[in-house]
Coordinates of C-alpha atoms in Angstrom, one line a residue:
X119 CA 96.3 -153.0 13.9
X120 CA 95.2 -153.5 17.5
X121 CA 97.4 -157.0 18.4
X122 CA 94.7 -160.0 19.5
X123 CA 96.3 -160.5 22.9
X124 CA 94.3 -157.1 23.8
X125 CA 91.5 -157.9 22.9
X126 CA 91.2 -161.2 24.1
X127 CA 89.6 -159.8 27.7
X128 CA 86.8 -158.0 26.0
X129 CA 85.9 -160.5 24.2
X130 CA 85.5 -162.8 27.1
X131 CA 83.2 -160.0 28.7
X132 CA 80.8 -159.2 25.9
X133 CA 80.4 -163.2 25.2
X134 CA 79.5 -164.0 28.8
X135 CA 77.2 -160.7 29.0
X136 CA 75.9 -160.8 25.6
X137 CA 76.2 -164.3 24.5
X138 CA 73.9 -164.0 22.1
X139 CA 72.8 -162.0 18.6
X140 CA 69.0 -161.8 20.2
X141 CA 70.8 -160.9 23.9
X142 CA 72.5 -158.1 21.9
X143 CA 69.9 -156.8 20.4
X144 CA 68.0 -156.6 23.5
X145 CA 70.5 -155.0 25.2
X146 CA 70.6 -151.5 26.2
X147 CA 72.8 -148.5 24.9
X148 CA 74.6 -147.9 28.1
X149 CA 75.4 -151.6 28.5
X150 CA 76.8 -151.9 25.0
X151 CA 78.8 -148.8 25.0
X152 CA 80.4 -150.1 28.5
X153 CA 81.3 -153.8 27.4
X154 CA 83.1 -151.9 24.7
X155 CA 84.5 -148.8 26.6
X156 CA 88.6 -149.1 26.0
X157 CA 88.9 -150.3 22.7
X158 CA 87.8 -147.1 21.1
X159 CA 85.1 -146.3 18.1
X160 CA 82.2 -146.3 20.2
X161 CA 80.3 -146.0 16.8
X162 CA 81.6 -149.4 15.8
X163 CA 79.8 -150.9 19.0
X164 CA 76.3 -148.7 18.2
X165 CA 76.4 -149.8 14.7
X166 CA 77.2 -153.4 16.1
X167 CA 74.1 -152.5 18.6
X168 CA 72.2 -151.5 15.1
X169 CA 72.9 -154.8 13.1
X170 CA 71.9 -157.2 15.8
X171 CA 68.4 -155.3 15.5
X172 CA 68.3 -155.9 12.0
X173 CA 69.5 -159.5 12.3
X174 CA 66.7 -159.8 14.9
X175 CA 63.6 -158.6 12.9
X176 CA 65.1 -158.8 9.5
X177 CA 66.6 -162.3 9.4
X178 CA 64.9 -164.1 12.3
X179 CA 68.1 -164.0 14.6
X180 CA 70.5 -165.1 11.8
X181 CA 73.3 -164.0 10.4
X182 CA 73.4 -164.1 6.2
X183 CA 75.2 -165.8 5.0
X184 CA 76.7 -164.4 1.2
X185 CA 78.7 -161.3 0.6
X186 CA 76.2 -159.3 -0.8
X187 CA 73.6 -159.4 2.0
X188 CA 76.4 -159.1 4.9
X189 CA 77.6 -155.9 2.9
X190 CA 74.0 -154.0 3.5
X191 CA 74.7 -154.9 7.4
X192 CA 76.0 -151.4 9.6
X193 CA 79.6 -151.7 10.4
X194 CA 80.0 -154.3 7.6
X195 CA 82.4 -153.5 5.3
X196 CA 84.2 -155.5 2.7
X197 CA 86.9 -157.7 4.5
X198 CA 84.5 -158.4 7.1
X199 CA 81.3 -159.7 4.7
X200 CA 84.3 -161.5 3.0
X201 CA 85.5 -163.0 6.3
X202 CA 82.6 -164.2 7.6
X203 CA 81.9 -166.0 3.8
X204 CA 85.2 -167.7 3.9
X205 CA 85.6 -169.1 6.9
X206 CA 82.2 -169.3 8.5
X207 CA 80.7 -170.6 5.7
X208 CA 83.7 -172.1 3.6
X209 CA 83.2 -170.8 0.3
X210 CA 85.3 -168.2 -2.0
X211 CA 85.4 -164.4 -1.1
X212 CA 87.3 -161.4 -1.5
X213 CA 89.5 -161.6 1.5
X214 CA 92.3 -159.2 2.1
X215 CA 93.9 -158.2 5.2
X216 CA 97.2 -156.2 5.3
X217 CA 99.1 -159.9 5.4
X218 CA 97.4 -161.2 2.6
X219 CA 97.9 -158.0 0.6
X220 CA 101.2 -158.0 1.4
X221 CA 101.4 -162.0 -0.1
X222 CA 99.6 -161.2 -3.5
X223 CA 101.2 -157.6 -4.3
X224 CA 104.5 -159.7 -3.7
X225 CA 104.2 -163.0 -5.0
X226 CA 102.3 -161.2 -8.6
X227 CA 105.5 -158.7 -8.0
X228 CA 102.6 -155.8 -7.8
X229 CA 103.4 -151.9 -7.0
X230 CA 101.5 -150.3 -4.5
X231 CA 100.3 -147.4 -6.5
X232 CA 99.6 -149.3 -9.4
X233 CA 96.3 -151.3 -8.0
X234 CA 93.5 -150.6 -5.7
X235 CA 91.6 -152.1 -3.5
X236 CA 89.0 -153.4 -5.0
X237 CA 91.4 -154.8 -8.1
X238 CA 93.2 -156.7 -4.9
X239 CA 90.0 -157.8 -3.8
X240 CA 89.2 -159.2 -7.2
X241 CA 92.4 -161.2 -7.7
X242 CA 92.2 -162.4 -4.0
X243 CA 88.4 -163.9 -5.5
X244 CA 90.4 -165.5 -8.2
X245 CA 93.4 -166.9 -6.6
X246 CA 91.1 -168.9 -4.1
X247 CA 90.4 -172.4 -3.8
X248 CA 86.4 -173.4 -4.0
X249 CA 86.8 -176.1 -1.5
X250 CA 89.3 -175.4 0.6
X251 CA 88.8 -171.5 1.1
X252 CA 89.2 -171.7 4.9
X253 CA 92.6 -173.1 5.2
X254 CA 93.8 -170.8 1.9
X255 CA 93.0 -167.5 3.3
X256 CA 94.2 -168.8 7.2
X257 CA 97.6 -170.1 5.7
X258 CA 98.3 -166.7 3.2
X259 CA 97.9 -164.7 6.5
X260 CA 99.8 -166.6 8.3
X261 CA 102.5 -166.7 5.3
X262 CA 102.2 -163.0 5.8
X263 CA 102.4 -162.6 8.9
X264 CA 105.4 -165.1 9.9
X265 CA 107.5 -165.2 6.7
X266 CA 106.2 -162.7 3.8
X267 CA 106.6 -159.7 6.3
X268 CA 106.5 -155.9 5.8
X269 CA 110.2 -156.1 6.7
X270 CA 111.6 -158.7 4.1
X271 CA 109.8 -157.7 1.1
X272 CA 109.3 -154.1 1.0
X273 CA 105.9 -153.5 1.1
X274 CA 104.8 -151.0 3.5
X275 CA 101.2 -151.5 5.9
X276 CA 98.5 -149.7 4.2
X277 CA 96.3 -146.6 5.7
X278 CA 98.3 -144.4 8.2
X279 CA 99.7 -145.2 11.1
X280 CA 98.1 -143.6 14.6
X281 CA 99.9 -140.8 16.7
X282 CA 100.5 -140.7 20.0
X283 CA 97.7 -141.8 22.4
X284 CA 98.4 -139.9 25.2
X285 CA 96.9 -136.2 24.7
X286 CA 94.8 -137.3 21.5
X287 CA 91.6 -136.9 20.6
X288 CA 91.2 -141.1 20.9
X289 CA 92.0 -140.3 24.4
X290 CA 90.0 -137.8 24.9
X291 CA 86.0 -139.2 23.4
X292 CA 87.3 -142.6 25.7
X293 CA 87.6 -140.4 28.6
X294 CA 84.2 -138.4 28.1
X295 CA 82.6 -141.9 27.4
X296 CA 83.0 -143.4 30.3
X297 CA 82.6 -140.3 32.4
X298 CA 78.7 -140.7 31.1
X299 CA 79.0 -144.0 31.8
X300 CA 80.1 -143.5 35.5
X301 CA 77.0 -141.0 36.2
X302 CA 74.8 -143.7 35.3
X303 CA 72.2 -141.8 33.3
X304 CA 73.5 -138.3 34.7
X305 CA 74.7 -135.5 33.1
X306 CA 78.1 -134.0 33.1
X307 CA 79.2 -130.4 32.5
X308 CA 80.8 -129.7 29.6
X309 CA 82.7 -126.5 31.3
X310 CA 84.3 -129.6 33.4
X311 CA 85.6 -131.7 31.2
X312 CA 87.3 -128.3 29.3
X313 CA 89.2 -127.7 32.5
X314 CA 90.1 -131.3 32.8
X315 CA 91.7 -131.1 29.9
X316 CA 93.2 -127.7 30.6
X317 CA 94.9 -129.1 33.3
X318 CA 95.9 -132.2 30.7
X319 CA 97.3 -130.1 28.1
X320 CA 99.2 -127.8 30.8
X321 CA 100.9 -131.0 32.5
X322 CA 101.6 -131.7 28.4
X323 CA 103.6 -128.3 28.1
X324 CA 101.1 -126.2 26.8
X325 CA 100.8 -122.8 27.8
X326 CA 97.9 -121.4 30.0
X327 CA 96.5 -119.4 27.2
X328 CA 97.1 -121.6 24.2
X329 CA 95.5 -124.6 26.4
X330 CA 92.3 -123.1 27.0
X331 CA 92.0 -122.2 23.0
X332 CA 93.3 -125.7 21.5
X333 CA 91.6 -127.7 24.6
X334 CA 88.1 -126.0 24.3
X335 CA 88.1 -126.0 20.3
X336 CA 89.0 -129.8 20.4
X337 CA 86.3 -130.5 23.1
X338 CA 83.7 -129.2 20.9
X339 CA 84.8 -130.8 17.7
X340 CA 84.8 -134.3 19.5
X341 CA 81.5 -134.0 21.6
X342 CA 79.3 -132.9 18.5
X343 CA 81.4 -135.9 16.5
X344 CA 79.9 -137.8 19.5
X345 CA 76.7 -136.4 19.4
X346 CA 76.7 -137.0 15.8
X347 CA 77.5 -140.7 15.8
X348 CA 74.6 -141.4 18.2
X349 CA 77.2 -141.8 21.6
X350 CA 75.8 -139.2 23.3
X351 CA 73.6 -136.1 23.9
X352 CA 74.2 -132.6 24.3
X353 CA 72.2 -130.6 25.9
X354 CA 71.9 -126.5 26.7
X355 CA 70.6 -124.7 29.9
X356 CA 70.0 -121.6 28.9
X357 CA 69.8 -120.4 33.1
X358 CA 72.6 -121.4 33.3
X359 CA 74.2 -120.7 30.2
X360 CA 76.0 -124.3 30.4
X361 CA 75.9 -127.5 28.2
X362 CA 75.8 -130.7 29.7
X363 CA 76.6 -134.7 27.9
X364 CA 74.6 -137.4 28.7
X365 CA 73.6 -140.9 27.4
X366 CA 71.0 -140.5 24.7
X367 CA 67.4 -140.8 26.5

């Protein structure tokens, strides 16, 4: 989990630039894509880009306000809708976080392979106070976090834990993304970013020949993932046998 104390300085950007649902949805695809260049996901800021559409022209500029509705949203996903239910609105939801989940698997003396996600989500619905479902679901993570941790009772985080930034493929779509974004509209040469990363996985230890096979294969496989997501376009000259990325037009 990315800690808060990173985040904190993009979230001062995007609220002074796009202080509003309306602002965001008015906003461009280059500008959103750089208030969120660095935390990684671009997808997660273009589906972010998508909902404030929706909430626009769907919802006259506000954000539902039950679990069902916030679950049709792009981008939302359980724990959010849930999130914004309890403590925007103050009412029961399904909330589970990794310190909450930790808190009911150990308090209900739960295995990890014996439940699922959505049975957690159920018993977190059930467990919750009706009036005071703000404070409940602030104090469990906070139980979590401070006393009920991964350490002292055994429960190990769920999901997978990331490798290595340096040299990854996270690395790499942040670098091509805000390469676009430095041209401003322009293009840039696929063939150049390859030999960038040549040079990167070289300096890495690689050797000249298995660098230019690994590097080129993984260039490919992230561009079209960007290309797929909506980040970017790819585009062929056939004179000059060359591709180029840009911002989609």
């Amino acid at each position: 989990q990315t800690q808060a104390a990173r985040v904190v300085g993009y979230f001062e950007r995007w609220r002074t630039e796009l202080p509003t649902i309306e602002c965001l949805a008015n906003a461009t695809h280059s500008q959103v894509l750089r208030l969120w260049s660095g935390l990684g996901y671009n997808s997660r800021a273009l589906r972010l880009h998508s909902l404030a559409k929706i909430i626009r022209d769907k919802y006259n500029g506000s954000l539902p306000d039950t679990y069902e509705q916030l679950l049709e949203l792009p981008g939302v996903g359980p724990y959010t809708a849930a999130a914004v239910v309890a403590f925007a609105h103050n009412r029961p939801a399904p909330v589970v976080d990794v310190n909450i989940r930790r808190v009911i698997m150990h308090h209900f003396n739960i295995e990890s392979s014996s439940i699922s996600d959505r049975q957690l989500r159920a018993l977190s619905l059930e467990i919750a106070p009706t009036n005071k479902t703000r404070e409940w679901f602030g104090a469990l993570m906070d139980y979590g976090a401070l006393k009920q941790t991964a350490r002292r009772t055994g429960i190990p985080k769920a999901g997978v834990s990331q490798s290595a930034f340096e040299g990854s493929d996270r690395q790499i779509r942040g670098w091509i993304v805000k390469q676009v974004l430095s041209n401003r509209g322009e293009t840039i040469r696929l063939r150049d970013v390859q030999e960038y990363w040549h040079e990167k996985a070289l300096s890495l230890g690689e050797t000249h020949t298995t660098a230019i096979a690994s590097v080129n294969a993984r260039i490919w496989k992230i561009v079209n993932k960007l290309v797929s997501d909506g980040v970017v376009e790819l585009l062929h000259e056939p004179s000059e046998n060359e591709h180029y990325i840009r911002l989609p037009s």
